PDB file of C-alpha atoms in Angstrom:
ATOM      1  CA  UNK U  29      52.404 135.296 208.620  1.00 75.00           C
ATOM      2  CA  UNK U  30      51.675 133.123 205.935  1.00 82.00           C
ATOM      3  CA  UNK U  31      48.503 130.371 206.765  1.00 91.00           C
ATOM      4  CA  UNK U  32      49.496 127.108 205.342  1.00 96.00           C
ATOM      5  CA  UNK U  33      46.793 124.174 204.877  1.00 97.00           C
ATOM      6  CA  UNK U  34      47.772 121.117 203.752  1.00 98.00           C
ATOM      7  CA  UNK U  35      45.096 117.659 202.181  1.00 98.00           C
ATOM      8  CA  UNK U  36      44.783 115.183 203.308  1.00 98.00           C
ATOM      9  CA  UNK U  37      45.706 115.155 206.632  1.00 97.00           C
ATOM     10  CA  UNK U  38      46.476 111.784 207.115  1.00 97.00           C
ATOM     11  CA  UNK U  39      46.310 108.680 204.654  1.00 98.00           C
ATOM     12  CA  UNK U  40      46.686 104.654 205.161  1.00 98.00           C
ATOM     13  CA  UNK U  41      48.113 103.797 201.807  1.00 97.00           C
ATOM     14  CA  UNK U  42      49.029 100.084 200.212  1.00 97.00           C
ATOM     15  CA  UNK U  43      52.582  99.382 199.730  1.00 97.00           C
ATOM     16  CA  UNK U  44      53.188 100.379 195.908  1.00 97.00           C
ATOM     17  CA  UNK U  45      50.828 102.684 195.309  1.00 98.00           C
ATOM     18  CA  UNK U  46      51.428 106.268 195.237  1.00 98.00           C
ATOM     19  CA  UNK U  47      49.953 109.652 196.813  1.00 98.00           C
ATOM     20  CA  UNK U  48      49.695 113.068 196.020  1.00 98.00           C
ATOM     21  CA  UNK U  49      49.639 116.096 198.947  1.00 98.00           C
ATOM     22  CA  UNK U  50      48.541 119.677 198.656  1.00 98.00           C
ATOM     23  CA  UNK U  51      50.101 122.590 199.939  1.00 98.00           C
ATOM     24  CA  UNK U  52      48.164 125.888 199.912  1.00 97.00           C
ATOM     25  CA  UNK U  53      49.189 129.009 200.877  1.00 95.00           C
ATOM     26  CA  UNK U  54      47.147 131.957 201.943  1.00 94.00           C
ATOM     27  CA  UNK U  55      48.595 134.536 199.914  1.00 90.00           C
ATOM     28  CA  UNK U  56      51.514 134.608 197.245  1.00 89.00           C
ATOM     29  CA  UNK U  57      55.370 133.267 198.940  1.00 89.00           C
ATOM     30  CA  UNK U  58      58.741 133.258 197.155  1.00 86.00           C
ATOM     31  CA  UNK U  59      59.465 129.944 198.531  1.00 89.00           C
ATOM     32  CA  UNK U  60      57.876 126.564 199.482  1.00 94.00           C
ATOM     33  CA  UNK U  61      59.871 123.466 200.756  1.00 96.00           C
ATOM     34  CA  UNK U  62      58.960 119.907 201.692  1.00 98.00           C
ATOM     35  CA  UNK U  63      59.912 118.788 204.767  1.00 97.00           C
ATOM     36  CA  UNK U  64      59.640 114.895 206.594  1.00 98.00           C
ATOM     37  CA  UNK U  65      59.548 114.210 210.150  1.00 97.00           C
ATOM     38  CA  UNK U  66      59.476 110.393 211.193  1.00 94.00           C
ATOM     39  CA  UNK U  67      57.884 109.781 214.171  1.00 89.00           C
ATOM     40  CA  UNK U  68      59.757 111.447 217.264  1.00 91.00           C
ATOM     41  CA  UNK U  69      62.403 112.520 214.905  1.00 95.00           C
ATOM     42  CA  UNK U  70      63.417 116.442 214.027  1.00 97.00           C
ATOM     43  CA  UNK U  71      62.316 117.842 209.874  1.00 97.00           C
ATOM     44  CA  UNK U  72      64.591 116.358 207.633  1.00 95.00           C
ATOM     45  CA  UNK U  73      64.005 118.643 203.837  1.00 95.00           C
ATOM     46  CA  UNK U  74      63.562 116.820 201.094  1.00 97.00           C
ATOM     47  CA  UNK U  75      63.504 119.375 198.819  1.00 96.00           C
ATOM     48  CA  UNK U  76      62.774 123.155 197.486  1.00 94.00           C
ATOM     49  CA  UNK U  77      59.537 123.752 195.550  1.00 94.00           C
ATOM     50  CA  UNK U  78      60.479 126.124 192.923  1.00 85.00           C
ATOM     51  CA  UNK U  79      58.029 127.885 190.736  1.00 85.00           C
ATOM     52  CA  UNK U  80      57.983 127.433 187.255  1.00 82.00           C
ATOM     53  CA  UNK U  81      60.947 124.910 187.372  1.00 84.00           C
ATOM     54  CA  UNK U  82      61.938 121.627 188.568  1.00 88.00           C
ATOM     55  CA  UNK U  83      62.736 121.064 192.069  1.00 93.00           C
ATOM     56  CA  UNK U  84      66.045 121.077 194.170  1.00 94.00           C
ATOM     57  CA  UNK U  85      66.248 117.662 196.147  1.00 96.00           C
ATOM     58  CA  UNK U  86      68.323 117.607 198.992  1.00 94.00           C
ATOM     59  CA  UNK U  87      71.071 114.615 199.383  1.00 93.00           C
ATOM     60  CA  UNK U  88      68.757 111.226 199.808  1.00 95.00           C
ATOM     61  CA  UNK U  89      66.049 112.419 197.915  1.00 97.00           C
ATOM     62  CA  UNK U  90      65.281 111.933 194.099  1.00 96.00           C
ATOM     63  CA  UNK U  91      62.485 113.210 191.815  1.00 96.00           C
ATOM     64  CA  UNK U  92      61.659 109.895 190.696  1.00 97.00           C
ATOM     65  CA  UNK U  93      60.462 109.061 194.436  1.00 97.00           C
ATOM     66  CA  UNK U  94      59.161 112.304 195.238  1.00 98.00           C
ATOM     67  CA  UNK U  95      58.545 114.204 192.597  1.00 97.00           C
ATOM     68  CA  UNK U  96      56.962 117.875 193.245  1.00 97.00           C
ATOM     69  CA  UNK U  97      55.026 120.489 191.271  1.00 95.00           C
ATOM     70  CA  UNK U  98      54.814 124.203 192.035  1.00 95.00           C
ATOM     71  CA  UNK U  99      52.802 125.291 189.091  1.00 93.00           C
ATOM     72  CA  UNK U 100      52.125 128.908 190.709  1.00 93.00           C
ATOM     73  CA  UNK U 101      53.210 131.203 193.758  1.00 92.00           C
ATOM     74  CA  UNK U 102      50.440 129.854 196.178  1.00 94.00           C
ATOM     75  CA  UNK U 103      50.146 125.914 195.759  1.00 96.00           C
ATOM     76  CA  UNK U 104      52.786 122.634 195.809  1.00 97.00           C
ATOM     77  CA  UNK U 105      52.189 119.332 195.405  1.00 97.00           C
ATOM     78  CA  UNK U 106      54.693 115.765 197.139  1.00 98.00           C
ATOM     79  CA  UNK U 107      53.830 112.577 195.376  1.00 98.00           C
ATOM     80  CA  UNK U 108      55.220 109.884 197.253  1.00 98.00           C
ATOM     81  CA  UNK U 109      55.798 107.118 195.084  1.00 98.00           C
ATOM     82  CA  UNK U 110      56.192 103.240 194.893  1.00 97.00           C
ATOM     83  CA  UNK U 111      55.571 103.497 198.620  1.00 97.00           C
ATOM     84  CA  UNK U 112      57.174 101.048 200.958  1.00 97.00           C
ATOM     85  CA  UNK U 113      56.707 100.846 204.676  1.00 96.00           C
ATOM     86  CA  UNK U 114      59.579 102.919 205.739  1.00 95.00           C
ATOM     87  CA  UNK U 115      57.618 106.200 204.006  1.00 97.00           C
ATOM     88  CA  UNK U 116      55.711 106.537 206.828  1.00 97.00           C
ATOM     89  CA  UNK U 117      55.937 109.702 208.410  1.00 97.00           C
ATOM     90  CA  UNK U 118      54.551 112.992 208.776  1.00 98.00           C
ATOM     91  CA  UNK U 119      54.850 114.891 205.432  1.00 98.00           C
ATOM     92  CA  UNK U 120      54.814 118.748 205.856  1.00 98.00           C
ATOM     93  CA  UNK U 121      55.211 121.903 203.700  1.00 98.00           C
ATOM     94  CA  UNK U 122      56.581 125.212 204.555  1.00 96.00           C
ATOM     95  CA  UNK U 123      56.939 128.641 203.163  1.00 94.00           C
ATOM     96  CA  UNK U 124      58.819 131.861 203.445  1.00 89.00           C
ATOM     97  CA  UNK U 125      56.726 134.428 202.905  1.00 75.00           C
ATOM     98  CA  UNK U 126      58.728 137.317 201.102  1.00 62.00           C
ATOM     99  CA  UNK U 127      61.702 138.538 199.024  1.00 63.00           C
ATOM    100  CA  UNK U 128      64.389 138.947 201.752  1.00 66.00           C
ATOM    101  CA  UNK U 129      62.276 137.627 204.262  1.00 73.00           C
ATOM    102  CA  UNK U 130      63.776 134.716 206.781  1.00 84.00           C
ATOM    103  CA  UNK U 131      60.775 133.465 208.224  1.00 89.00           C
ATOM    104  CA  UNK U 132      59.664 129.810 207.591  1.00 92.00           C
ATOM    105  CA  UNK U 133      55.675 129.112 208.460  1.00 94.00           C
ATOM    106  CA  UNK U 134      54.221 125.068 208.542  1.00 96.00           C
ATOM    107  CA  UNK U 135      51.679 123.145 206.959  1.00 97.00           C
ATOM    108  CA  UNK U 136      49.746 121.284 209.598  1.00 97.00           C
ATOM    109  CA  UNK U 137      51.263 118.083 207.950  1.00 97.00           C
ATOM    110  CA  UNK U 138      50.228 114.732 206.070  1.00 98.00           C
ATOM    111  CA  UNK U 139      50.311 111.566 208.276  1.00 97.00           C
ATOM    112  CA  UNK U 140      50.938 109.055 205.837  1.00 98.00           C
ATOM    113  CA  UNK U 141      51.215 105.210 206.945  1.00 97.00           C
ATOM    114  CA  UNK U 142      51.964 102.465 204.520  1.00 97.00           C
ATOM    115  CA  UNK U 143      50.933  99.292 205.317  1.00 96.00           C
TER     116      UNK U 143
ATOM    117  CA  UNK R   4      77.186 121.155 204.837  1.00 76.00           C
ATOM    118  CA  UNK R   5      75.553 122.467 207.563  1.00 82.00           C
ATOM    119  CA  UNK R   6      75.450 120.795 211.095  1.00 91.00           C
ATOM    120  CA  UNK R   7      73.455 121.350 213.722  1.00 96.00           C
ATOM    121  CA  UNK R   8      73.283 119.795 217.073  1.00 97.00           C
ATOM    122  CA  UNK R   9      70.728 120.163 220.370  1.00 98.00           C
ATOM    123  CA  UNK R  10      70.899 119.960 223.893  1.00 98.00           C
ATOM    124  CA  UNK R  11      69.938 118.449 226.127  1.00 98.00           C
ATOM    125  CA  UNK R  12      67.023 115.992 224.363  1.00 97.00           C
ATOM    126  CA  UNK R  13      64.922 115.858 227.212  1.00 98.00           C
ATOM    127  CA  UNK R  14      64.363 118.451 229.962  1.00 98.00           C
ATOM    128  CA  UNK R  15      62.503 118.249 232.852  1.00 98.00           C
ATOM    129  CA  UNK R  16      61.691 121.372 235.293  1.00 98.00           C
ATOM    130  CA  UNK R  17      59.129 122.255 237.475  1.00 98.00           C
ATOM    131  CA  UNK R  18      56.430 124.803 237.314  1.00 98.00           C
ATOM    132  CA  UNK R  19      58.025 128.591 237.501  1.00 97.00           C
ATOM    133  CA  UNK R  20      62.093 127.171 236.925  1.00 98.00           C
ATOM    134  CA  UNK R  21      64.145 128.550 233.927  1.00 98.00           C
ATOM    135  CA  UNK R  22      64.467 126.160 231.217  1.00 98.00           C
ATOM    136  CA  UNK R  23      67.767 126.612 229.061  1.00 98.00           C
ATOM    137  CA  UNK R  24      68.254 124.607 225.455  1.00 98.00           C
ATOM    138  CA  UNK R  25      71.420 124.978 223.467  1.00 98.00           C
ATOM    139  CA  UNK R  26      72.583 124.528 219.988  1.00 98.00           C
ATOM    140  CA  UNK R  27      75.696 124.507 218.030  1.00 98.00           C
ATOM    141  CA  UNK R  28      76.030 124.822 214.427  1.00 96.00           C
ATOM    142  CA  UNK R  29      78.948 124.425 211.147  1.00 94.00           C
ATOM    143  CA  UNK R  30      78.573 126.832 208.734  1.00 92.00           C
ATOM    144  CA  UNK R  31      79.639 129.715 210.021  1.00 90.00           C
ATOM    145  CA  UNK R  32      78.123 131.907 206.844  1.00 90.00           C
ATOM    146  CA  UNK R  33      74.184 130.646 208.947  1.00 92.00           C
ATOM    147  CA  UNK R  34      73.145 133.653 209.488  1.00 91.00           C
ATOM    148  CA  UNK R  35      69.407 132.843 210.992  1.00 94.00           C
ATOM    149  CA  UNK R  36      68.553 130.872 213.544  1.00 96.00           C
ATOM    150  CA  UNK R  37      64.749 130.306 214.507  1.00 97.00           C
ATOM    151  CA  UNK R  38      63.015 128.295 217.405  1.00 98.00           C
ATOM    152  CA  UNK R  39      60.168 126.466 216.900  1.00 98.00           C
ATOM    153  CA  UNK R  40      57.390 124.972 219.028  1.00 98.00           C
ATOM    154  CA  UNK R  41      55.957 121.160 218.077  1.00 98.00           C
ATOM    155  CA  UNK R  42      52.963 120.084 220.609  1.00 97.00           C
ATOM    156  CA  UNK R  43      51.852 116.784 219.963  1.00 94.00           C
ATOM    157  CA  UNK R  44      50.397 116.034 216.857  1.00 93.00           C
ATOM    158  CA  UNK R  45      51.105 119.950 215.809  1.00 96.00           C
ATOM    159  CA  UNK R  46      52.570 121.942 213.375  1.00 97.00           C
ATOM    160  CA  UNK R  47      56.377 123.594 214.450  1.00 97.00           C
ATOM    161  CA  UNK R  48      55.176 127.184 215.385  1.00 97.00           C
ATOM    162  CA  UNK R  49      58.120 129.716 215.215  1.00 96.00           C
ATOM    163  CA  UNK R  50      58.253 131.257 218.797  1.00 97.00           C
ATOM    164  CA  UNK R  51      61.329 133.431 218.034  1.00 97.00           C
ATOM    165  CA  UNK R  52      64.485 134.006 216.041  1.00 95.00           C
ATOM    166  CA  UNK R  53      67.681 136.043 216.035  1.00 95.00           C
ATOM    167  CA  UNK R  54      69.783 137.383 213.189  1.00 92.00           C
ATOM    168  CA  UNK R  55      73.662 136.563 213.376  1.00 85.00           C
ATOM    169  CA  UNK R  56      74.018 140.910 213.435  1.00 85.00           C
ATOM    170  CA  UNK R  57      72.284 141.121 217.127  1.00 83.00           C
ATOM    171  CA  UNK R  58      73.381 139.159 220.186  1.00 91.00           C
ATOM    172  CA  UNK R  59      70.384 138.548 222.015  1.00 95.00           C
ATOM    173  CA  UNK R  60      66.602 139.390 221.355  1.00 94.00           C
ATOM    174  CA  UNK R  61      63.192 138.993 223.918  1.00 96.00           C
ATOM    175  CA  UNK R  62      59.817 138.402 223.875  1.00 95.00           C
ATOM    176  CA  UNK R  63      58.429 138.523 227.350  1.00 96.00           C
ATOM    177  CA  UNK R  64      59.469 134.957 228.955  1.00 97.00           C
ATOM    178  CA  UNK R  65      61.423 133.624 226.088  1.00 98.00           C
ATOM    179  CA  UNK R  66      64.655 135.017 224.841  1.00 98.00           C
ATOM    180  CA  UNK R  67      67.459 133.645 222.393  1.00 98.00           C
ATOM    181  CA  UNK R  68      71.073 134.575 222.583  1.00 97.00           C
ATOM    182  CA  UNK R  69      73.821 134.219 219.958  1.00 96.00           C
ATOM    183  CA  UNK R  70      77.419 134.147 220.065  1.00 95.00           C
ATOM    184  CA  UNK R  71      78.972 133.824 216.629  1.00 93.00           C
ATOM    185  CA  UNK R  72      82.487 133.264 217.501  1.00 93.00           C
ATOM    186  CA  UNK R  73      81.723 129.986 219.217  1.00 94.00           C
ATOM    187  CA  UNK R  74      78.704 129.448 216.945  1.00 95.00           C
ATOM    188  CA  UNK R  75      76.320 128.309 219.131  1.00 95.00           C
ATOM    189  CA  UNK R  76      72.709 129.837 220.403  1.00 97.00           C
ATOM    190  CA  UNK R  77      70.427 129.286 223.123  1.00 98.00           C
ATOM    191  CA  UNK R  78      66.586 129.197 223.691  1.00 98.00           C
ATOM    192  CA  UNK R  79      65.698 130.399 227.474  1.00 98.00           C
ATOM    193  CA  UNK R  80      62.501 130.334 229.067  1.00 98.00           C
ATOM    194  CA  UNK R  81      61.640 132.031 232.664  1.00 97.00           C
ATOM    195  CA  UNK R  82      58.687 131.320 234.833  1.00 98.00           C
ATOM    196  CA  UNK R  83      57.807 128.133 232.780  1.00 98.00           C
ATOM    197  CA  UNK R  84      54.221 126.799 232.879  1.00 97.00           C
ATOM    198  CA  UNK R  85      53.152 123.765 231.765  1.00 96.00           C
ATOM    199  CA  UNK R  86      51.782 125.108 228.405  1.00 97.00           C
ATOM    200  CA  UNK R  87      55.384 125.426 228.049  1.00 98.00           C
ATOM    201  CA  UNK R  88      55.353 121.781 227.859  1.00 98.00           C
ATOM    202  CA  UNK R  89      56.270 120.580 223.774  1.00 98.00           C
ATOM    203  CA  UNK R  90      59.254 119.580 221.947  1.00 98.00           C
ATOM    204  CA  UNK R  91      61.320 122.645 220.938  1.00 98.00           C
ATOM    205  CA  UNK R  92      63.568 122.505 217.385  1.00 98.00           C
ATOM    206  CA  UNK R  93      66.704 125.027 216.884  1.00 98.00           C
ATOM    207  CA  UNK R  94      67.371 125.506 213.365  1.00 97.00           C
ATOM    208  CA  UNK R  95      70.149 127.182 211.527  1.00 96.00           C
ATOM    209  CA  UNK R  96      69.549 128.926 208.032  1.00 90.00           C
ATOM    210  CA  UNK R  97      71.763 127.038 204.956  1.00 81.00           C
ATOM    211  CA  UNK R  98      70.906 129.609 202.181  1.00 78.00           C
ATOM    212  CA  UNK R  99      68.519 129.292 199.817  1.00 79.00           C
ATOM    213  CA  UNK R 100      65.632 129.485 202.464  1.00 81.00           C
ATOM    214  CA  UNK R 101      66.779 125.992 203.331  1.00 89.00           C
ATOM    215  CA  UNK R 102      66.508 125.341 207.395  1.00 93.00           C
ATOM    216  CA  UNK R 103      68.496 122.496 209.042  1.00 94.00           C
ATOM    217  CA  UNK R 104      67.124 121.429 212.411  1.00 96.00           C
ATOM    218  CA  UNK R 105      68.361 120.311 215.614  1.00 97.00           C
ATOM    219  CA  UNK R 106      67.470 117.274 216.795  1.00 97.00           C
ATOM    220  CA  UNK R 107      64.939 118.487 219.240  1.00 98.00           C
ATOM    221  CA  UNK R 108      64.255 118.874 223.108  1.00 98.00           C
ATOM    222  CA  UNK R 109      61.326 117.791 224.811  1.00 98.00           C
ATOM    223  CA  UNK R 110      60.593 119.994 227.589  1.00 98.00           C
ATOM    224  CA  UNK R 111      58.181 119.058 230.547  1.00 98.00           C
ATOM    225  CA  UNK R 112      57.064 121.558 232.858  1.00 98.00           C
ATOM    226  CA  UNK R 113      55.954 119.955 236.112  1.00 96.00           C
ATOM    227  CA  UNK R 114      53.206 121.700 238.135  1.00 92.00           C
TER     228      UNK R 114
END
């Protein structure tokens, strides 16, 4: 399986400003994905990381909040933007490792609190 | 879209008990459907999954069945102990690699 780390692990961010997460992945995946989980909620995706082209957002989500980068088979980057208090949550990646293949690995996640 | 719902949210059982959870989904074109593991403060770790061409698949205590007619799927684990003890997510595959989760069951395991 695919081994997933994820920086920072958590954050305390002012309201307005904006952060950047990393997603790395251990060896080269087809697909990455962004997912958020509020706190004692289930994953909600935000969106598909794809390589070499603009993301897919997912109904909810728009680039200009959370715009992503996938610039090669290994590494994504979330920026959540403009943040408000209701962006906190944990902020996690995930991957699939191979052509055809099913299985989805996690990031350890981003704990991001705006105050 | 795709729909998927969990049950029960909480479930309590004591130290060697069965624990059951269940999960319905929409789309009947899902044709994956993983489990996953969250301890507190952890990742989801998938724990097991079934393809919508076999009916029921093992790995030592844990086991997930699948009945595609009624579209639904269930998580069962024997002799719990209370590692067992974490909130487990059912998920149902949209296409595209996309996963939609169930709402999630915390189990405790009481010793």
């Amino acid at each position: 399986s695919a081994v997933i780390s994820q920086k920072p692990s958590r954050d305390i961010c002012q309201r307005g400003t904006s952060l950047t997460i990393q997603c790395q992945v251990d060896s080269q995946v087809t697909m990455m994905f962004w997912y958020r989980q509020q706190p004692g909620q289930s994953l909600t995706l935000i969106a598909t990381a794809n390589q070499g082209s603009e993301a897919t957002y997912e109904s909810g989500f728009v680039i200009d909040k959370f715009p992503i980068s996938r610039p090669n088979l290994t590494f994504s980057t979330l920026t959540v933007s403009n943040m408000s208090p209701e962006d906190s949550s944990i902020y996690l990646c995930s991957a699939t490792s191979g052509t055809g293949a099913y299985e989805q690995y996690f990031g350890p996640g981003t704990r991001l609190t705006v105050t | 879209g795709e729909n998927v719902e969990q049950h029960p949210s909480t479930l309590s059982v004591q130290e060697g008990d069965s624990a059951v959870i269940k999960c319905t989904y929409s789309d009947s074109a899902s044709n994956y459907f993983p489990w996953y593991k969250q301890e507190l403060g952890k990742r989801p770790q998938l724990i097991i999954d079934i393809r919508s061409n076999v009916g029921e698949k093992k790995d030592q205590r844990i086991a997930v069945t699948l009945n595609k007619t009624a579209k639904h799927f269930s998580l069962h684990i024997t002799e719990t102990q209370p590692e067992d003890s974490a909130v487990y997510f059912c998920a149902a595959w949209r296409g595209g690699g996309k996963l939609i989760f169930g709402q999630g069951t915390e189990l405790s395991v009481k010793p």
